[in-house]
Amino acid sequence: MLAGHKIGAAGVFSGPIDGNNFMDPLTRGLGILFSLSHEAHMLYIVMLAAQTMALGLVYDAAALASRRATDRKADRTWSRGKAGAGEALASD
């Protein structure tokens, strides 16, 4: 430890070396801050992915509803056309 102080590495080995306790409080604090920042970033990515998937589901549901509405409209138009053609043939 004294050799560390002499070469200018005072805070590097200032505590017992067991796990992460070998760092000085500032370095440990920065490590914790980085870890929390990393966790927050990962949470942001997960939330972004969830939002993207939710938007995809909403888009798919809207597209399906639009297709169904278009199909119903086409069916009604086709039915009217067939009925109109039948009436026209019957009146001839």
PDB file of C-alpha atoms in Angstrom, residues 1 3 6 31 33 40 51 54 67 72 84-85:
ATOM      1  CA  MET A   1       0.000   0.000   0.000  1.00  0.00           C
ATOM      2  CA  ALA A   3       4.373   1.642  -2.625  1.00  0.00           C
ATOM      3  CA  LYS A   6       4.637   6.568  -3.562  1.00  0.00           C
ATOM      4  CA  GLY A  31     -18.805   2.358 -11.035  1.00  0.00           C
ATOM      5  CA  LEU A  33     -23.340   5.270 -11.354  1.00  0.00           C
ATOM      6  CA  ALA A  40     -31.462   2.443 -17.187  1.00  0.00           C
ATOM      7  CA  GLN A  51     -43.594   0.023 -27.624  1.00  0.00           C
ATOM      8  CA  ALA A  54     -47.359  -2.710 -29.396  1.00  0.00           C
ATOM      9  CA  ARG A  67     -59.407  -5.202 -45.041  1.00  0.00           C
ATOM     10  CA  ARG A  72     -67.769  -6.184 -46.609  1.00  0.00           C
ATOM     11  CA  GLY A  84     -79.612  -5.247 -60.088  1.00  0.00           C
ATOM     12  CA  ALA A  85     -78.548  -7.389 -63.035  1.00  0.00           C
TER      13      ALA A  85
END
